[in-house]
């Protein structure tokens, strides 16, 4: 089995300080959290920017500061969000990609998102992919429901996507696919050949789906974007605490952890530029 790649989704666009007092918000706090997660075993950090007041933003300058602050501290792979927050325009969401981060997310379709709709028009998705390809940014394909995986397969057949792809199954969003083992097993059964995949279980699904992914040969995403608790009713003290638990489980199950450089090779990415 491949070594395990742990992604830490540090901040997200929705969680507030009121809900999770340890949520990193400023570029320095995000970089500090990234460094702690890297020390705990994470190879990728999925980042969202926030204004100082905590509101979500895709401001390029804030992303630039976040990326620089992380790279000053550690060698972790920085993956920027192009999902941003519900309601943002496509051009707003795409802004951090021109900074040429190593990776960026690419949502593969629209989905109800709690009481909102997370819109991803096919034309916008295609233009996001084109921008990533032009800038040498590795996309991580975000799958919230089965039709999105079919879209990715179609894009592979058409040659829009080329070579082995890395997928993130985001399971348990109200409106998306459920955070259950059966849902994960189905998605894995539908993956195009040679794909790599990770799972982001939302809320209480984070721990069981992460553990299942370790057993199945997939990879794992944890962090405050998806889950703010360590146990039911007990807030996690940091993103790194959630990473460390996954790292421990993986090692207990006999699966070694990838370093960021090993993850770059596994994901077909160039060494750090
Ligand atoms: N905040 C969500 C609406 C991504 O980062 O690419 C979208 C999201 C996905 O978080
Ligand atoms: Zn995100």
Coordinates of C-alpha atoms and ligand atoms in Angstrom, one line a residue:
X1 CA 0.0 0.0 0.0
X2 CA 1.2 3.6 -0.7
X3 CA 2.2 5.7 2.2
X4 CA -0.6 7.8 3.7
X5 CA -1.0 11.4 2.6
X6 CA -2.8 13.5 5.3
X7 CA -4.3 16.8 4.3
X8 CA -5.1 19.3 6.9
X9 CA -8.1 21.6 6.0
X10 CA -7.2 24.3 8.5
X11 CA -9.8 27.1 8.3
X12 CA -12.5 26.7 5.6
X13 CA -14.9 29.4 4.8
X14 CA -17.8 28.7 7.2
X15 CA -16.5 27.8 10.7
X16 CA -16.3 30.8 13.1
X17 CA -14.2 31.6 16.1
X18 CA -17.3 31.4 18.2
X19 CA -17.8 27.8 17.2
X20 CA -14.1 26.9 17.4
X21 CA -11.9 29.2 19.5
X22 CA -8.6 27.7 18.0
X23 CA -9.6 28.4 14.4
X24 CA -6.6 30.0 12.6
X25 CA -7.7 33.2 10.8
X26 CA -4.8 35.5 10.1
X27 CA -2.0 34.5 7.6
X28 CA 0.4 34.0 10.5
X29 CA -2.1 31.9 12.5
X30 CA -2.8 29.8 9.4
X31 CA 1.0 29.3 8.8
X32 CA 1.6 28.4 12.4
X33 CA -1.3 25.8 12.2
X34 CA 0.2 24.5 9.0
X35 CA 3.6 24.0 10.6
X36 CA 2.1 22.2 13.6
X37 CA 0.1 20.0 11.3
X38 CA 3.2 19.2 9.2
X39 CA 5.1 18.2 12.3
X40 CA 2.2 16.0 13.3
X41 CA 2.3 14.2 9.9
X42 CA 0.4 16.2 7.3
X43 CA 1.8 16.6 3.8
X44 CA -0.8 18.9 2.3
X45 CA -2.6 21.9 3.8
X46 CA -5.8 23.0 2.2
X47 CA -6.2 26.8 2.8
X48 CA -8.9 29.4 2.7
X49 CA -8.2 33.1 3.4
X50 CA -10.1 35.2 5.8
X51 CA -10.3 39.0 6.4
X52 CA -9.2 40.1 9.9
X53 CA -12.9 40.2 10.9
X54 CA -13.1 36.5 10.2
X55 CA -15.2 36.7 7.0
X56 CA -14.2 34.5 4.0
X57 CA -12.3 36.1 1.1
X58 CA -10.4 35.0 -2.0
X59 CA -8.2 38.1 -1.8
X60 CA -5.1 37.3 -3.7
X61 CA -2.9 39.4 -1.5
X62 CA -4.0 37.6 1.6
X63 CA -3.4 34.2 -0.1
X64 CA 0.1 35.5 -1.1
X65 CA 0.8 36.2 2.6
X66 CA -0.5 32.9 3.7
X67 CA 1.6 30.9 1.1
X68 CA 4.7 32.9 1.9
X69 CA 4.3 32.5 5.6
X70 CA 3.8 28.7 5.3
X71 CA 6.7 28.2 2.9
X72 CA 8.9 30.1 5.3
X73 CA 8.1 27.6 8.1
X74 CA 7.9 24.2 6.3
X75 CA 7.9 22.2 3.1
X76 CA 4.3 21.2 3.2
X77 CA 2.3 21.3 0.0
X78 CA 0.0 24.3 -0.1
X79 CA -3.4 23.7 -1.7
X80 CA -5.5 26.8 -2.2
X81 CA -9.3 26.7 -2.3
X82 CA -11.1 27.7 -5.5
X83 CA -14.4 26.8 -3.8
X84 CA -14.2 29.9 -1.6
X85 CA -17.5 30.5 0.1
X86 CA -21.0 30.1 -1.3
X87 CA -22.1 33.1 -3.3
X88 CA -18.7 34.2 -4.5
X89 CA -18.2 34.9 -8.2
X90 CA -16.1 32.6 -10.4
X91 CA -13.5 35.2 -11.0
X92 CA -13.3 36.0 -7.3
X93 CA -12.8 32.3 -6.5
X94 CA -10.1 31.8 -9.1
X95 CA -7.9 34.7 -7.9
X96 CA -5.4 32.6 -5.8
X97 CA -4.5 30.3 -8.8
X98 CA -2.5 33.0 -10.5
X99 CA -0.1 32.9 -7.5
X100 CA 0.9 29.5 -8.9
X101 CA 0.4 27.5 -5.7
X102 CA 1.4 23.9 -6.0
X103 CA -2.2 22.7 -5.8
X104 CA -5.8 24.0 -5.9
X105 CA -9.2 22.4 -5.5
X106 CA -11.5 22.0 -8.4
X107 CA -15.2 21.3 -7.6
X108 CA -16.7 19.0 -10.1
X109 CA -20.3 20.1 -9.9
X110 CA -23.0 22.0 -8.1
X111 CA -24.5 20.8 -4.8
X112 CA -27.0 22.0 -2.2
X113 CA -24.9 23.1 0.7
X114 CA -27.0 23.3 3.9
X115 CA -29.5 26.1 3.2
X116 CA -27.4 27.4 0.2
X117 CA -26.4 26.2 -3.2
X118 CA -22.7 25.8 -4.0
X119 CA -22.8 26.7 -7.7
X120 CA -20.3 25.3 -10.2
X121 CA -21.3 26.0 -13.7
X122 CA -19.6 23.6 -16.2
X123 CA -18.2 26.5 -18.1
X124 CA -16.6 27.9 -14.9
X125 CA -15.3 24.5 -14.0
X126 CA -13.6 24.3 -17.4
X127 CA -12.1 27.7 -17.1
X128 CA -10.8 26.9 -13.6
X129 CA -9.1 23.8 -15.0
X130 CA -7.7 25.7 -17.9
X131 CA -6.2 28.3 -15.6
X132 CA -4.7 25.6 -13.4
X133 CA -3.2 23.8 -16.4
X134 CA -1.8 27.0 -17.7
X135 CA -0.1 27.9 -14.4
X136 CA 1.2 24.4 -13.6
X137 CA -1.1 24.0 -10.6
X138 CA -2.1 20.4 -9.7
X139 CA -5.9 20.2 -9.3
X140 CA -7.6 18.1 -6.6
X141 CA -11.0 17.1 -7.9
X142 CA -13.7 17.7 -5.2
X143 CA -16.5 15.2 -5.4
X144 CA -19.6 15.9 -3.3
X145 CA -21.9 13.5 -5.1
X146 CA -21.7 10.6 -7.6
X147 CA -22.5 12.7 -10.7
X148 CA -19.4 14.7 -10.2
X149 CA -17.2 11.6 -10.5
X150 CA -19.0 10.8 -13.7
X151 CA -18.2 14.3 -15.0
X152 CA -14.5 13.7 -14.1
X153 CA -14.6 10.4 -16.0
X154 CA -16.2 12.2 -19.0
X155 CA -13.5 14.9 -18.9
X156 CA -10.8 12.3 -18.9
X157 CA -12.3 10.5 -21.9
X158 CA -12.5 13.8 -23.7
X159 CA -8.9 14.6 -22.9
X160 CA -9.7 17.8 -20.9
X161 CA -8.2 16.0 -17.8
X162 CA -5.0 14.2 -18.6
X163 CA -3.2 11.5 -16.7
X164 CA -3.9 10.1 -13.2
X165 CA -6.1 12.5 -11.1
X166 CA -6.3 13.1 -7.4
X167 CA -9.8 13.1 -6.0
X168 CA -11.2 14.3 -2.7
X169 CA -14.6 12.7 -1.6
X170 CA -16.3 15.3 0.6
X171 CA -19.0 13.3 2.3
X172 CA -21.6 14.4 4.8
X173 CA -22.4 17.9 3.6
X174 CA -26.2 18.4 4.0
X175 CA -27.3 18.3 0.4
X176 CA -24.4 16.1 -0.8
X177 CA -23.6 12.4 -0.5
X178 CA -23.9 10.9 3.0
X179 CA -20.8 10.4 5.2
X180 CA -21.2 6.6 5.3
X181 CA -18.9 3.7 4.5
X182 CA -21.3 2.6 1.8
X183 CA -21.1 5.9 0.0
X184 CA -17.3 5.9 0.2
X185 CA -17.1 2.3 -1.1
X186 CA -19.3 3.1 -4.0
X187 CA -17.3 6.1 -5.0
X188 CA -14.0 4.2 -4.8
X189 CA -15.6 1.5 -7.0
X190 CA -16.3 4.1 -9.7
X191 CA -12.8 5.7 -9.8
X192 CA -11.0 6.0 -13.1
X193 CA -7.9 3.7 -13.2
X194 CA -4.7 5.0 -11.6
X195 CA -6.5 7.7 -9.6
X196 CA -5.4 8.6 -6.1
X197 CA -8.1 9.7 -3.6
X198 CA -8.6 11.1 -0.2
X199 CA -11.7 11.4 1.9
X200 CA -13.0 14.5 3.9
X201 CA -15.7 13.2 6.2
X202 CA -17.8 16.0 7.6
X203 CA -18.4 16.2 11.3
X204 CA -18.7 12.9 13.1
X205 CA -17.9 11.1 9.8
X206 CA -14.3 12.4 9.8
X207 CA -12.9 9.8 12.1
X208 CA -14.6 6.6 10.8
X209 CA -14.2 7.5 7.1
X210 CA -10.6 8.5 7.6
X211 CA -9.9 5.2 9.3
X212 CA -11.7 3.3 6.5
X213 CA -9.6 5.2 3.9
X214 CA -6.4 4.1 5.6
X215 CA -7.6 0.5 5.4
X216 CA -8.6 0.9 1.7
X217 CA -5.4 2.5 0.5
X218 CA -6.9 5.9 0.1
X219 CA -5.7 9.1 1.8
X220 CA -7.2 11.3 4.5
X221 CA -8.3 14.9 5.1
X222 CA -9.0 16.2 8.6
X223 CA -9.2 19.7 10.1
X224 CA -11.5 22.4 11.3
X225 CA -13.0 23.1 7.9
X226 CA -14.8 19.8 8.1
X227 CA -15.0 19.0 11.8
X228 CA -14.3 21.0 14.9
X229 CA -14.7 18.2 17.5
X230 CA -12.2 15.6 18.9
X231 CA -15.0 13.6 20.5
X232 CA -18.7 14.1 20.5
X233 CA -19.3 17.4 22.5
X234 CA -15.6 17.9 23.0
X235 CA -13.9 20.6 20.8
X236 CA -10.5 19.7 19.3
X237 CA -7.8 21.9 20.7
X238 CA -6.0 22.4 17.3
X239 CA -5.9 21.1 13.8
X240 CA -2.7 19.3 14.6
X241 CA -4.5 17.3 17.3
X242 CA -6.8 15.9 14.6
X243 CA -3.8 15.2 12.3
X244 CA -1.9 13.5 15.1
X245 CA -4.8 11.2 15.8
X246 CA -5.0 10.1 12.1
X247 CA -1.2 9.6 12.0
X248 CA -1.4 7.4 15.1
X249 CA -4.2 5.3 13.7
X250 CA -2.3 4.8 10.4
X251 CA 0.9 3.8 12.1
X252 CA -1.1 1.4 14.4
X253 CA -2.6 -0.2 11.3
X254 CA 0.8 -0.6 9.8
X255 CA 0.6 2.1 7.2
X256 CA 3.6 4.6 7.1
X257 CA 3.1 8.3 6.5
X258 CA 4.3 10.1 3.4
X259 CA 6.5 13.1 3.7
X260 CA 5.6 16.1 1.5
X261 CA 8.3 15.2 -1.0
X262 CA 7.0 11.6 -1.2
X263 CA 3.5 13.0 -1.7
X264 CA 4.7 15.2 -4.6
X265 CA 6.0 12.1 -6.3
X266 CA 2.9 10.0 -5.6
X267 CA 0.7 12.8 -7.0
X268 CA 2.8 13.3 -10.1
X269 CA 3.8 16.8 -9.0
X270 CA 7.2 18.5 -9.7
X271 CA 9.5 18.9 -6.7
X272 CA 8.8 22.2 -4.9
X273 CA 9.3 25.2 -7.1
Ligands
LIG1 N1 -16.7 26.5 1.2 C1 -17.4 25.6 0.3 C2 -18.6 26.3 -0.2 C3 -13.1 24.1 -1.7 O1 -12.4 24.6 -0.8 O2 -12.7 23.9 -2.9 C4 -16.5 25.2 -0.8 C5 -15.2 24.6 -0.4 C6 -14.6 23.7 -1.5 O3 -14.7 24.7 0.6
LIG2 ZN1 -12.3 24.2 1.3

